[in-house]
Structure formats: structure tokens, C-alpha cells
Amino acid sequence: MYNTTAALRTAFLEFFKSKEHQIVQSSSLVPGNDPTLLFTNAGMVPFKDVFLGAEQRPYTRATSSQRCVRAGGKHNDLENVGYTARHHTFFEMLGNFSFGDYFKQDAIKYAWEFLTKVLELPEEKLLVTVYETDDEAFDIWNKEIGVPAEKIIRIGDKSADKKYESDNFWSMGDTGPCGPCSEIFYDHGEHIWGGPPGSPEEDGDRFIEIWNIVFMQFNRSANGDMAPLPKPSVDTGMGIERIAAILQGVHSNYEIDIFQNLIKSTADLLKVEDLENKSLRVIADHIRSCSFLIVDGVMPSNEGRGYVLRRIIRRAVRHGHKLGAQGIFFNKLVATLVAQMGEAYPELAQKQAVVEKMLRIEEEQFAKTLERGLALLESSLADMQGDVIPGELVFSLYDTYGFPADLTADIAREKGLSIDEAGFEAQMLEQRKKSQAASSFKADYNDQITSQQQSEFRGYDATEFDGKVTELFAD
Ligand code: ATP
Ligand code: MG
Ligand code: MG
Ligand code: MG
């Protein structure tokens, strides 16, 4: 019945409206209330202050379909795109929220009712997790909902010994609201590799996490202290693309309606026949995040949010090049995206021309050095021993040819290689020291360098990601 993503979005919001939730429009990808956060990475972000008790709203229940980007900071899925069936850099998170109103029992009941009664998902394909010590949630699932005990898995915090890859204690970032959670997984079937959460094969795509129900109970401060929230609350998040895939009878998110046309347009443009080509999927993913970031006011630059955007654009351009793109292609996909999502997001349609122009300028700029950088990489690899690309080479690709380190890492991974991250960072620090020494007595000159650096893809701050080089690789 809900065989389009648009119908699913409406069904979700209407369901929670019928449970007295206020429908709230998606906020910007740039969090207005939180300088500590790079992007809106979950549906609860716009409500952070409400959970903390610092902001009052005229309602205690809300529901939304929030646009999210996970391409940096605590939640970073950039490296997963193209490798898993379920991750995007940009996605929409459906959510329902209780601000000190209902708690565990109703949150679980609503989720189950929506999945099994409204969407009519077969119960036997679902399994759930709870935080390892959360007997209350376990009992609700088991005794009130009737999920058999063997299908309720207790999971702790992400553990160093890799016993748990998943994590049933959710937090938005290093600080802020957090609490134990309970997640719902869907079994796509034996023919797909992967195991249930908590098992060694959990990272596979057989059991896909669809919905996370967070019992918000604490506010974590920078020193790690956890203070109880004024009132226990609920925050849930379900990736619309993942649930759409189930309803549309496909396994990968990239096969759902909203991706089909994007992939088709990309394939037509680049004359690629195999629609399952990994690079097509990466490009289709990246056009969404890049366009929406620009719509929300992010501009490509050499630091912070702008540098994340620039890195995603360059990755897309590199994948296009790999598919044999002749000339500029990336911005030509904006029209298809607008046709696909412009109705749900009128701001996208309104800013189409700006998005196209900005992407064109970025692509043209990078195209000048991409080819030469790749040639250098190829020739260096031919002489290389071992399977780790040295930090010096990663650095010179970055410094001279504008290759963000993660882009080089992406190429390396395709070849079964990795990059020397520590070596790269050491070079970065070295350059930074030199640059700081120079700037102390050559301020004017340095200003000029900064603008010149941008056009030549030079400059240490290009990988300085909100002040921390290591964040580039952080999950
Ligand atoms: P996963 O373990 O699959 O990476 P997660 O545990 O990181 O997911 P949550 O932080 O719990 O995800 O977010 C809530 C929901 O948002 C998930 O259950 C999933 O449906 C969806 N989601 C999370 N990350 C992505 C992504 N990168 N692309 C698409 N959907 C996502
Ligand atoms: Mg994740
Ligand atoms: Mg997870
Ligand atoms: Mg989760």
C-alpha cells in the first residue's frame, strides 16, 4: 500500500498525529541552536533544548520527517556509502518525540502498532534489542507486545573488545541528551550475508536496523558526568529509505523509488549500463547531500562544514571520472533531484539555480587537478611496497592537487590498500607550524595566500576539520 516514499512519509506523520503529536516541519541541516554539532544528524536535534528543559513548546508530543546528514563528527557514514545497502550521507529520519509525556511503554507500543498494523510488516521478520540492563524495556517487549524472549537481544555500550559493534546507549554527540535505547531490526532473509545484532556478523546487511527508540534520561556534560533530564522523554528515529526499501520489496535503499531516477539519470549522463554500479550509487547519494547542504546555506570552503561539503563534491566528481565522465556532469543531476524531492522540499526547487551554479564552479575547479593527481597516485603506487599509502604522498595529493585525505582513502580502499593516517596528520601539523610561524609577522601576505590557497587547493586548514584533523577519520 505504501509503495512510494512520499506515501510512507505522510502515513507516518498522520499516524502520530492521530496519537496527539504535533507535526513539525524539518529544520535546516545546519543546527541553529548548537555550535558543537556539525550537521543535524538526527530528528531530535531541533528539539535538543526542549529535552534539556531550556525551551518550552506549546506541545509535549511531536512528530517530524527531518533531513539529516551524517558525514562528519560523531555520526559519520561517508565511508559506508557505496559499501552498505543501508547508509547515506543524506537521509530523512522519521521520528516521534515525547517531552516528559509518555515514556517506554507507549513509545514501544506506538512503534509496534505502526510497523505491524499500519504497514503490516510480518512480525516474524522483526527482532528487537534493548540496553543490557533495561529489564523494563525487555518486559514490555516480551510480556505486553508478545515478542518471544529469544528475539529480544540485550546489547551494551560499544565495546573495545568488539563484542558489541552496535551500541544501545544513544547520544547525539559527546555532550547533550542521551539514554538507553531499544532498536527494531528487519530480517531481509538468509540469502543476504549478515547476523543479528551482537553477533560477529552484525555488520552485514541481512538484519537491517530500521528504528531506534531512545529513552532520553540524561544530559552528558563535557567531563562525562550524566545529569538526569528534568523529565524522562522519548526520541525515536527511523530512516525513511530503509523502511521504504522493505515496503517496496527491495533489499538496498538504493533500489527505492527516490533513488531510481537519480541513478538512471546518472547512468544516462555517463553512459553506464550496469545500474548497480557502486559509483552510480555514490554519486546518487552525494548529489542529495551536496544539494541540500547548499540549500541550507553551506558553501564549499576549506574548513568546517564547508570543507565537508567540498569533500563530498570531490568524491562524487572522482567517481564520475572513474565512470568516464567527459566534462562537467554533477550539477546536471540537480534537475532530477528537484523533480524527485522538490515537492516535499520546496526550498530545494527554489534554490535550484544556485545549487547548480555552486556545484559547477566546484567541479570545474577540481577537474583542473584531478587528472594530474590521479596520475601521480598511479605512478607512485606502481613503485610502492606494502599496502599502506605513505602519509607524504597522501599529503602531497592533498596539498598540491586538492585531494582530501578521505578521497585518497576511498581510492586506496578500492585497491585493497589503506592510507597512513598518522603520517598524513604529522605532515599537516608540520605545515601548520610553518604557516603559523609565517603568519606571526606576515599577516597581509598570509591573507593573500589564503585566497590563493583556495584556488590552488593548498593550505593546511583544508583538512582541519573543526580544528581537529583526526575528526576526518572519526566515526
Ligand atoms: P546503523 O547501525 O545502521 O549505522 P545507527 O544505529 O547509526 O544505524 P541511529 O543513530 O540509531 O542509526 O539512527 C536512527 C535510524 O536512522 C536508524 O535506525 C536508521 O533507520 C536511520 N539511519 C541512521 N543512519 C543512517 C544513514 N547513514 N543512512 C540512512 N539511514 C540511516
Ligand atoms: Mg550508524
Ligand atoms: Mg546501529
Ligand atoms: Mg541505532
Short mmCIF file of C-alpha atoms and ligand atoms in Angstrom, two decimals:
data_model
loop_
_atom_site.label_atom_id
_atom_site.label_comp_id
_atom_site.label_asym_id
_atom_site.label_seq_id
_atom_site.Cartn_x
_atom_site.Cartn_y
_atom_site.Cartn_z
CA MET A 1 0.00 0.00 0.00
CA TYR A 2 2.75 2.44 0.91
CA ASN A 3 4.80 1.82 -2.15
CA THR A 4 6.20 5.31 -2.53
CA THR A 5 8.43 7.13 -0.11
CA ALA A 6 6.09 10.13 -0.21
CA ALA A 7 3.09 8.00 0.85
CA LEU A 8 5.13 6.47 3.65
CA ARG A 9 6.18 9.87 4.96
CA THR A 10 2.57 11.01 5.07
CA ALA A 11 1.39 7.76 6.69
CA PHE A 12 3.96 8.11 9.47
CA LEU A 13 3.15 11.73 10.26
CA GLU A 14 -0.60 11.08 10.14
CA PHE A 15 -0.29 8.06 12.41
CA PHE A 16 1.43 10.09 15.09
CA LYS A 17 -0.93 12.97 14.56
CA SER A 18 -3.72 10.56 15.39
CA LYS A 19 -1.84 9.90 18.65
CA GLU A 20 -1.93 13.61 19.51
CA HIS A 21 1.50 14.51 18.14
CA GLN A 22 2.15 17.91 16.61
CA ILE A 23 3.56 17.63 13.06
CA VAL A 24 6.71 19.76 12.91
CA GLN A 25 8.45 20.75 9.66
CA SER A 26 12.00 19.57 9.01
CA SER A 27 14.61 22.04 10.26
CA SER A 28 17.78 23.05 8.46
CA LEU A 29 20.80 20.75 8.16
CA VAL A 30 22.76 23.48 9.88
CA PRO A 31 21.72 23.27 13.52
CA GLY A 32 20.53 26.69 14.59
CA ASN A 33 20.82 26.00 18.29
CA ASP A 34 24.06 24.12 18.58
CA PRO A 35 27.55 25.28 17.63
CA THR A 36 29.01 21.97 18.90
CA LEU A 37 27.30 20.00 16.17
CA LEU A 38 28.39 19.95 12.55
CA PHE A 39 25.09 18.98 10.98
CA THR A 40 21.62 17.92 12.00
CA ASN A 41 22.29 14.20 12.29
CA ALA A 42 19.04 13.03 13.85
CA GLY A 43 15.42 14.03 14.19
CA MET A 44 15.89 15.08 17.81
CA VAL A 45 18.46 17.79 17.09
CA PRO A 46 15.95 20.63 16.62
CA PHE A 47 14.35 19.57 19.92
CA LYS A 48 17.54 19.37 21.93
CA ASP A 49 16.72 22.34 24.15
CA VAL A 50 13.21 21.05 24.74
CA PHE A 51 14.62 17.78 26.08
CA LEU A 52 17.01 19.72 28.27
CA GLY A 53 14.15 21.77 29.67
CA ALA A 54 15.69 25.02 28.39
CA GLU A 55 12.97 25.62 25.81
CA GLN A 56 9.23 25.31 26.18
CA ARG A 57 6.87 24.40 23.34
CA PRO A 58 3.10 24.50 23.28
CA TYR A 59 3.03 20.71 22.85
CA THR A 60 4.51 17.72 24.66
CA ARG A 61 4.37 15.33 21.67
CA ALA A 62 5.83 15.97 18.25
CA THR A 63 6.49 14.11 15.01
CA SER A 64 8.67 15.02 12.05
CA SER A 65 10.48 13.85 8.96
CA GLN A 66 13.82 15.50 9.49
CA ARG A 67 16.52 15.82 6.85
CA CYS A 68 19.83 14.61 8.24
CA VAL A 69 23.45 14.48 7.16
CA ARG A 70 25.96 12.05 8.63
CA ALA A 71 29.24 12.94 7.06
CA GLY A 72 31.33 14.12 9.96
CA GLY A 73 31.58 14.28 13.72
CA LYS A 74 30.21 11.54 15.95
CA HIS A 75 27.91 10.06 13.34
CA ASN A 76 29.85 9.75 10.10
CA ASP A 77 28.66 7.45 7.34
CA LEU A 78 30.65 8.87 4.44
CA GLU A 79 32.89 5.81 4.37
CA ASN A 80 29.88 3.49 4.32
CA VAL A 81 28.30 4.94 1.21
CA GLY A 82 28.83 2.59 -1.70
CA TYR A 83 29.71 -0.27 0.64
CA THR A 84 26.49 -0.98 2.54
CA ALA A 85 22.87 -1.26 1.40
CA ARG A 86 21.64 1.00 4.17
CA HIS A 87 23.81 4.08 4.62
CA HIS A 88 23.59 7.51 3.04
CA THR A 89 25.29 10.77 3.76
CA PHE A 90 21.88 12.46 3.44
CA PHE A 91 18.70 10.76 4.57
CA GLU A 92 15.36 11.53 6.14
CA MET A 93 14.63 10.45 9.67
CA LEU A 94 11.03 9.87 10.67
CA GLY A 95 10.55 10.46 14.36
CA ASN A 96 8.13 10.80 17.23
CA PHE A 97 9.03 12.64 20.40
CA SER A 98 7.70 12.89 23.91
CA PHE A 99 8.84 15.78 26.03
CA GLY A 100 8.19 14.45 29.51
CA ASP A 101 4.89 12.99 28.35
CA TYR A 102 4.77 9.24 27.59
CA PHE A 103 7.79 7.01 28.19
CA LYS A 104 8.92 3.45 27.42
CA GLN A 105 5.62 1.69 27.31
CA ASP A 106 3.78 3.92 24.86
CA ALA A 107 6.88 4.51 22.75
CA ILE A 108 7.25 0.77 22.18
CA LYS A 109 3.54 0.25 21.63
CA TYR A 110 3.27 3.02 19.04
CA ALA A 111 6.26 1.75 17.10
CA TRP A 112 4.94 -1.80 17.02
CA GLU A 113 1.45 -0.70 16.04
CA PHE A 114 2.78 1.41 13.18
CA LEU A 115 5.01 -1.33 11.82
CA THR A 116 2.70 -4.30 12.19
CA LYS A 117 -0.77 -2.78 11.89
CA VAL A 118 -0.36 0.24 9.63
CA LEU A 119 2.49 -1.01 7.43
CA GLU A 120 1.55 -4.65 8.01
CA LEU A 121 5.11 -5.90 8.31
CA PRO A 122 5.20 -9.59 9.28
CA GLU A 123 6.08 -9.88 12.97
CA GLU A 124 8.31 -12.89 12.40
CA LYS A 125 10.73 -10.79 10.37
CA LEU A 126 11.29 -8.34 13.19
CA LEU A 127 13.61 -8.60 16.14
CA VAL A 128 14.48 -6.11 18.80
CA THR A 129 17.32 -5.07 21.05
CA VAL A 130 17.29 -3.48 24.49
CA TYR A 131 20.05 -1.97 26.61
CA GLU A 132 21.70 -4.81 28.52
CA THR A 133 20.33 -3.84 31.94
CA ASP A 134 16.99 -2.48 30.80
CA ASP A 135 14.64 -5.13 32.22
CA GLU A 136 11.74 -2.73 31.99
CA ALA A 137 12.01 -2.43 28.20
CA PHE A 138 12.64 -6.18 27.92
CA ASP A 139 9.45 -6.93 29.81
CA ILE A 140 7.35 -4.52 27.76
CA TRP A 141 8.50 -6.21 24.54
CA ASN A 142 8.12 -9.67 25.93
CA LYS A 143 5.04 -9.55 28.14
CA GLU A 144 2.99 -6.71 26.69
CA ILE A 145 3.82 -6.89 22.99
CA GLY A 146 4.44 -10.62 22.92
CA VAL A 147 7.85 -10.71 21.23
CA PRO A 148 9.46 -14.05 22.14
CA ALA A 149 12.39 -13.72 24.54
CA GLU A 150 14.86 -15.19 22.03
CA LYS A 151 14.07 -12.34 19.66
CA ILE A 152 14.93 -9.67 22.22
CA ILE A 153 18.66 -9.13 22.33
CA ARG A 154 20.42 -7.34 25.16
CA ILE A 155 23.20 -5.05 23.94
CA GLY A 156 25.57 -2.86 25.94
CA ASP A 157 27.75 0.08 25.00
CA LYS A 158 30.05 -0.16 22.03
CA SER A 159 32.81 -2.27 23.45
CA ALA A 160 36.54 -2.11 22.89
CA ASP A 161 36.74 -5.89 22.57
CA LYS A 162 34.28 -5.66 19.66
CA LYS A 163 31.80 -7.86 21.45
CA TYR A 164 29.27 -5.23 20.51
CA GLU A 165 29.64 -3.23 17.33
CA SER A 166 26.27 -1.67 17.91
CA ASP A 167 25.53 0.48 20.83
CA ASN A 168 22.29 0.61 22.78
CA PHE A 169 23.11 3.77 24.57
CA TRP A 170 22.34 6.60 22.19
CA SER A 171 23.87 10.05 22.29
CA MET A 172 23.69 12.88 19.84
CA GLY A 173 27.32 13.83 20.28
CA ASP A 174 29.93 13.87 23.04
CA THR A 175 27.68 16.09 25.09
CA GLY A 176 23.92 16.58 25.29
CA PRO A 177 20.83 14.47 25.84
CA CYS A 178 21.29 10.71 25.82
CA GLY A 179 19.90 7.50 27.21
CA PRO A 180 19.40 3.76 26.76
CA CYS A 181 17.65 2.69 23.59
CA SER A 182 15.73 -0.16 22.06
CA GLU A 183 16.05 -0.88 18.36
CA ILE A 184 13.97 -2.76 15.83
CA PHE A 185 15.65 -4.81 13.11
CA TYR A 186 14.23 -6.37 9.97
CA ASP A 187 15.47 -9.68 8.61
CA HIS A 188 15.90 -9.44 4.83
CA GLY A 189 16.49 -13.17 4.58
CA GLU A 190 19.08 -15.88 4.62
CA HIS A 191 20.31 -15.17 1.14
CA ILE A 192 21.96 -11.98 2.40
CA TRP A 193 25.14 -12.07 4.43
CA GLY A 194 24.93 -10.83 8.00
CA GLY A 195 23.92 -11.79 11.51
CA PRO A 196 21.69 -10.42 14.25
CA PRO A 197 22.91 -7.56 16.45
CA GLY A 198 25.51 -8.67 18.97
CA SER A 199 26.77 -11.44 16.67
CA PRO A 200 30.12 -11.33 14.86
CA GLU A 201 28.37 -10.82 11.51
CA GLU A 202 26.14 -8.00 12.65
CA ASP A 203 27.74 -5.53 10.27
CA GLY A 204 26.34 -7.39 7.29
CA ASP A 205 23.13 -6.23 5.66
CA ARG A 206 20.86 -9.17 6.40
CA PHE A 207 19.42 -7.76 9.62
CA ILE A 208 18.89 -4.09 8.99
CA GLU A 209 18.22 -1.70 11.82
CA ILE A 210 15.11 0.24 10.97
CA TRP A 211 14.01 2.08 14.09
CA ASN A 212 15.74 3.35 17.17
CA ILE A 213 13.66 4.23 20.22
CA VAL A 214 15.69 6.27 22.66
CA PHE A 215 14.63 6.70 26.25
CA MET A 216 16.12 10.11 26.89
CA GLN A 217 17.08 10.28 30.51
CA PHE A 218 20.39 12.11 30.89
CA ASN A 219 22.35 15.15 29.81
CA ARG A 220 26.02 14.35 29.37
CA SER A 221 28.42 17.21 30.03
CA ALA A 222 31.90 17.67 28.61
CA ASN A 223 33.57 15.98 31.60
CA GLY A 224 31.42 12.88 31.12
CA ASP A 225 29.04 13.48 34.01
CA MET A 226 25.48 12.40 33.37
CA ALA A 227 22.80 14.54 34.94
CA PRO A 228 19.20 13.30 34.87
CA LEU A 229 16.93 15.25 32.49
CA PRO A 230 14.12 17.22 34.11
CA LYS A 231 11.62 14.67 32.79
CA PRO A 232 12.19 11.27 31.16
CA SER A 233 11.45 11.67 27.45
CA VAL A 234 11.32 9.77 24.21
CA ASP A 235 13.11 10.32 20.93
CA THR A 236 12.75 7.90 18.06
CA GLY A 237 14.29 7.76 14.62
CA MET A 238 13.53 5.60 11.61
CA GLY A 239 15.37 6.08 8.32
CA ILE A 240 12.69 6.54 5.70
CA GLU A 241 14.82 4.98 2.95
CA ARG A 242 15.30 1.76 4.95
CA ILE A 243 11.63 1.25 5.68
CA ALA A 244 10.74 2.25 2.11
CA ALA A 245 13.06 -0.49 0.85
CA ILE A 246 11.16 -3.10 2.87
CA LEU A 247 7.78 -1.84 1.68
CA GLN A 248 8.95 -1.70 -1.92
CA GLY A 249 10.20 -5.28 -1.70
CA VAL A 250 13.87 -4.49 -2.29
CA HIS A 251 16.93 -5.02 -0.15
CA SER A 252 19.06 -1.97 -0.80
CA ASN A 253 17.97 1.60 -0.09
CA TYR A 254 19.45 2.45 -3.47
CA GLU A 255 16.71 0.50 -5.21
CA ILE A 256 13.79 2.54 -3.85
CA ASP A 257 11.74 4.98 -5.91
CA ILE A 258 13.55 8.17 -4.95
CA PHE A 259 16.93 6.71 -5.89
CA GLN A 260 15.84 5.00 -9.08
CA ASN A 261 15.53 8.14 -11.16
CA LEU A 262 18.71 9.64 -9.79
CA ILE A 263 20.65 6.53 -10.62
CA LYS A 264 19.03 6.32 -14.04
CA SER A 265 19.85 9.96 -14.84
CA THR A 266 23.43 9.46 -13.74
CA ALA A 267 23.73 6.31 -15.80
CA ASP A 268 22.30 8.05 -18.87
CA LEU A 269 24.59 11.00 -18.44
CA LEU A 270 27.70 8.89 -18.02
CA LYS A 271 26.60 6.14 -20.39
CA VAL A 272 26.83 3.38 -17.82
CA GLU A 273 24.75 0.26 -18.33
CA ASP A 274 25.02 -1.54 -15.02
CA LEU A 275 22.57 0.25 -12.74
CA GLU A 276 24.03 -1.50 -9.71
CA ASN A 277 27.42 0.07 -10.30
CA LYS A 278 28.80 1.24 -6.98
CA SER A 279 29.96 4.61 -8.26
CA LEU A 280 26.46 5.39 -9.55
CA ARG A 281 25.15 4.83 -6.06
CA VAL A 282 27.80 7.02 -4.52
CA ILE A 283 27.02 9.84 -6.95
CA ALA A 284 23.25 9.49 -6.39
CA ASP A 285 23.85 9.67 -2.67
CA HIS A 286 26.20 12.61 -2.87
CA ILE A 287 24.01 14.79 -5.09
CA ARG A 288 21.40 14.67 -2.35
CA SER A 289 23.68 15.71 0.49
CA CYS A 290 25.52 18.32 -1.55
CA SER A 291 22.35 19.92 -2.88
CA PHE A 292 20.61 20.03 0.47
CA LEU A 293 23.67 21.37 2.23
CA ILE A 294 23.85 24.21 -0.28
CA VAL A 295 20.11 24.84 0.08
CA ASP A 296 20.70 25.17 3.81
CA GLY A 297 23.39 27.76 3.27
CA VAL A 298 26.63 25.76 3.41
CA MET A 299 29.23 26.90 0.87
CA PRO A 300 32.24 24.86 -0.21
CA SER A 301 35.27 26.07 1.69
CA ASN A 302 38.45 24.89 3.31
CA GLU A 303 37.17 24.44 6.82
CA GLY A 304 34.33 23.23 8.97
CA ARG A 305 31.00 22.48 7.32
CA GLY A 306 32.11 23.94 4.01
CA TYR A 307 35.03 21.54 3.87
CA VAL A 308 32.77 18.56 4.46
CA LEU A 309 30.66 19.74 1.52
CA ARG A 310 33.77 20.21 -0.63
CA ARG A 311 34.98 16.72 0.26
CA ILE A 312 31.66 15.14 -0.71
CA ILE A 313 31.58 17.03 -4.02
CA ARG A 314 35.13 15.94 -4.83
CA ARG A 315 34.32 12.34 -4.03
CA ALA A 316 31.36 12.47 -6.39
CA VAL A 317 33.46 14.06 -9.12
CA ARG A 318 36.13 11.40 -8.68
CA HIS A 319 33.54 8.62 -9.00
CA GLY A 320 32.21 10.32 -12.13
CA HIS A 321 35.71 10.42 -13.54
CA LYS A 322 36.06 6.74 -12.77
CA LEU A 323 32.97 6.07 -14.87
CA GLY A 324 34.49 8.00 -17.73
CA ALA A 325 32.71 11.35 -17.36
CA GLN A 326 33.69 13.81 -20.06
CA GLY A 327 33.36 17.34 -18.74
CA ILE A 328 31.10 18.64 -16.03
CA PHE A 329 28.33 16.25 -15.00
CA PHE A 330 27.48 16.52 -11.30
CA ASN A 331 25.32 19.63 -11.39
CA LYS A 332 23.23 18.17 -14.21
CA LEU A 333 21.67 15.82 -11.67
CA VAL A 334 20.11 18.62 -9.65
CA ALA A 335 17.12 18.81 -12.01
CA THR A 336 16.32 15.14 -11.42
CA LEU A 337 16.64 15.61 -7.68
CA VAL A 338 14.28 18.57 -7.81
CA ALA A 339 11.78 16.52 -9.80
CA GLN A 340 12.07 13.81 -7.15
CA MET A 341 12.08 15.80 -3.94
CA GLY A 342 11.06 19.35 -4.82
CA GLU A 343 7.51 18.80 -3.75
CA ALA A 344 8.40 17.64 -0.25
CA TYR A 345 11.10 20.31 -0.02
CA PRO A 346 10.03 23.48 -1.87
CA GLU A 347 13.22 25.25 -0.78
CA LEU A 348 15.15 22.83 -2.97
CA ALA A 349 13.16 23.80 -6.05
CA GLN A 350 13.52 27.49 -5.22
CA LYS A 351 17.29 27.32 -5.00
CA GLN A 352 17.90 25.00 -7.93
CA ALA A 353 19.86 27.58 -9.93
CA VAL A 354 22.15 28.45 -7.01
CA VAL A 355 22.85 24.81 -6.29
CA GLU A 356 23.65 24.10 -9.93
CA LYS A 357 25.98 27.05 -10.17
CA MET A 358 27.88 26.30 -7.00
CA LEU A 359 28.37 22.67 -7.95
CA ARG A 360 29.56 23.69 -11.40
CA ILE A 361 32.19 26.05 -10.01
CA GLU A 362 33.44 23.43 -7.57
CA GLU A 363 33.60 20.73 -10.18
CA GLU A 364 35.40 22.91 -12.69
CA GLN A 365 37.95 23.86 -10.09
CA PHE A 366 38.68 20.31 -9.01
CA ALA A 367 38.65 18.96 -12.55
CA LYS A 368 41.80 21.01 -13.22
CA THR A 369 43.90 18.98 -10.81
CA LEU A 370 42.07 15.67 -10.54
CA GLU A 371 43.63 14.06 -13.57
CA ARG A 372 47.18 15.05 -12.64
CA GLY A 373 46.71 13.95 -9.05
CA LEU A 374 45.43 10.55 -10.15
CA ALA A 375 48.39 10.18 -12.50
CA LEU A 376 50.79 10.93 -9.64
CA LEU A 377 49.00 8.44 -7.43
CA GLU A 378 49.09 5.71 -10.07
CA SER A 379 52.77 6.15 -10.78
CA SER A 380 53.64 6.25 -7.07
CA LEU A 381 51.60 3.12 -6.41
CA ALA A 382 53.49 1.30 -9.13
CA ASP A 383 56.70 1.84 -7.15
CA MET A 384 55.19 1.29 -3.74
CA GLN A 385 56.00 -1.59 -1.41
CA GLY A 386 53.36 -2.87 1.03
CA ASP A 387 49.72 -1.95 1.21
CA VAL A 388 49.72 1.38 3.05
CA ILE A 389 49.93 4.60 1.07
CA PRO A 390 52.57 6.75 2.81
CA GLY A 391 51.49 9.90 4.62
CA GLU A 392 53.79 12.07 2.47
CA LEU A 393 52.01 11.00 -0.70
CA VAL A 394 48.56 11.49 0.83
CA PHE A 395 49.73 14.91 1.92
CA SER A 396 51.13 15.97 -1.42
CA LEU A 397 47.94 14.85 -3.16
CA TYR A 398 46.06 16.97 -0.70
CA ASP A 399 48.37 19.94 -0.75
CA THR A 400 49.04 20.21 -4.46
CA TYR A 401 46.08 18.53 -6.12
CA GLY A 402 43.25 19.18 -3.68
CA PHE A 403 42.61 15.55 -2.78
CA PRO A 404 41.01 15.45 0.67
CA ALA A 405 42.60 12.61 2.65
CA ASP A 406 39.33 10.70 2.73
CA LEU A 407 39.17 10.80 -1.06
CA THR A 408 42.60 9.21 -1.30
CA ALA A 409 41.48 6.69 1.32
CA ASP A 410 38.45 5.88 -0.85
CA ILE A 411 40.67 5.18 -3.85
CA ALA A 412 43.04 3.17 -1.67
CA ARG A 413 40.19 1.04 -0.37
CA GLU A 414 39.09 0.17 -3.90
CA LYS A 415 42.59 -1.16 -4.49
CA GLY A 416 42.73 -3.09 -1.24
CA LEU A 417 45.11 -0.53 0.27
CA SER A 418 44.89 1.86 3.17
CA ILE A 419 46.48 5.20 3.92
CA ASP A 420 48.90 6.15 6.66
CA GLU A 421 46.62 8.49 8.58
CA ALA A 422 49.12 9.23 11.32
CA GLY A 423 51.82 10.06 8.77
CA PHE A 424 49.44 12.35 6.96
CA GLU A 425 48.49 14.13 10.16
CA ALA A 426 52.14 14.60 11.06
CA GLN A 427 52.67 16.37 7.74
CA MET A 428 49.65 18.51 8.37
CA LEU A 429 50.95 19.58 11.74
CA GLU A 430 54.32 20.35 10.24
CA GLN A 431 52.76 22.60 7.63
CA ARG A 432 50.59 24.23 10.21
CA LYS A 433 53.60 25.10 12.35
CA LYS A 434 55.37 26.62 9.37
CA SER A 435 52.30 28.53 8.43
CA GLN A 436 51.83 29.87 11.94
CA ALA A 437 55.45 30.96 12.12
CA ALA A 438 54.99 32.83 8.86
CA SER A 439 51.72 34.41 9.88
CA SER A 440 53.12 35.95 13.04
CA PHE A 441 54.96 38.57 11.05
CA LYS A 442 53.38 38.48 7.61
CA ALA A 443 49.70 38.99 8.19
CA ASP A 444 48.91 40.73 4.89
CA TYR A 445 50.89 38.32 2.84
CA ASN A 446 49.17 35.46 4.56
CA ASP A 447 45.74 36.81 3.74
CA GLN A 448 46.64 36.75 0.09
CA ILE A 449 47.96 33.26 0.42
CA THR A 450 44.66 32.18 1.87
CA SER A 451 42.70 33.15 -1.19
CA GLN A 452 45.38 31.80 -3.47
CA GLN A 453 45.43 28.59 -1.48
CA GLN A 454 41.76 28.11 -2.08
CA SER A 455 42.00 28.27 -5.83
CA GLU A 456 45.09 26.05 -5.88
CA PHE A 457 43.80 23.64 -3.27
CA ARG A 458 46.63 24.46 -0.94
CA GLY A 459 46.67 25.31 2.70
CA TYR A 460 46.81 23.42 5.93
CA ASP A 461 43.39 24.40 7.09
CA ALA A 462 41.90 22.47 4.23
CA THR A 463 41.81 19.28 6.24
CA GLU A 464 41.44 20.97 9.53
CA PHE A 465 38.03 19.75 10.29
CA ASP A 466 36.55 21.92 13.00
CA GLY A 467 40.01 22.22 14.48
CA LYS A 468 40.73 18.50 14.70
CA VAL A 469 42.48 16.72 11.89
CA THR A 470 41.66 13.35 13.41
CA GLU A 471 37.94 14.02 13.05
CA LEU A 472 38.37 13.31 9.37
CA PHE A 473 38.54 9.69 10.22
CA ALA A 474 36.28 9.64 13.23
CA ASP A 475 33.14 7.58 13.26
P1 ATP B 1 23.45 1.83 11.72
O1 ATP B 1 23.82 0.99 12.91
O2 ATP B 1 22.75 1.07 10.65
O3 ATP B 1 24.62 2.63 11.22
P2 ATP B 1 22.63 3.82 13.57
O4 ATP B 1 22.49 2.97 14.78
O5 ATP B 1 23.88 4.57 13.41
O6 ATP B 1 22.38 2.92 12.24
P3 ATP B 1 20.72 5.69 14.67
O7 ATP B 1 21.69 6.71 15.14
O8 ATP B 1 20.14 4.79 15.68
O9 ATP B 1 21.39 4.83 13.48
O10 ATP B 1 19.59 6.45 13.82
C1 ATP B 1 18.21 6.08 13.81
C2 ATP B 1 17.78 5.49 12.48
O11 ATP B 1 18.17 6.32 11.38
C3 ATP B 1 18.40 4.15 12.16
O12 ATP B 1 17.72 3.11 12.81
C4 ATP B 1 18.25 4.08 10.65
O13 ATP B 1 16.95 3.68 10.28
C5 ATP B 1 18.44 5.53 10.23
N1 ATP B 1 19.82 5.81 9.77
C6 ATP B 1 20.91 6.00 10.54
N2 ATP B 1 22.00 6.29 9.80
C7 ATP B 1 21.58 6.28 8.51
C8 ATP B 1 22.24 6.52 7.29
N3 ATP B 1 23.52 6.85 7.22
N4 ATP B 1 21.52 6.44 6.15
C9 ATP B 1 20.20 6.12 6.19
N5 ATP B 1 19.52 5.88 7.33
C10 ATP B 1 20.20 5.97 8.48
MG MG B 2 25.43 4.27 12.18
MG MG B 3 23.03 0.90 14.87
MG MG B 4 20.84 2.84 16.06
#
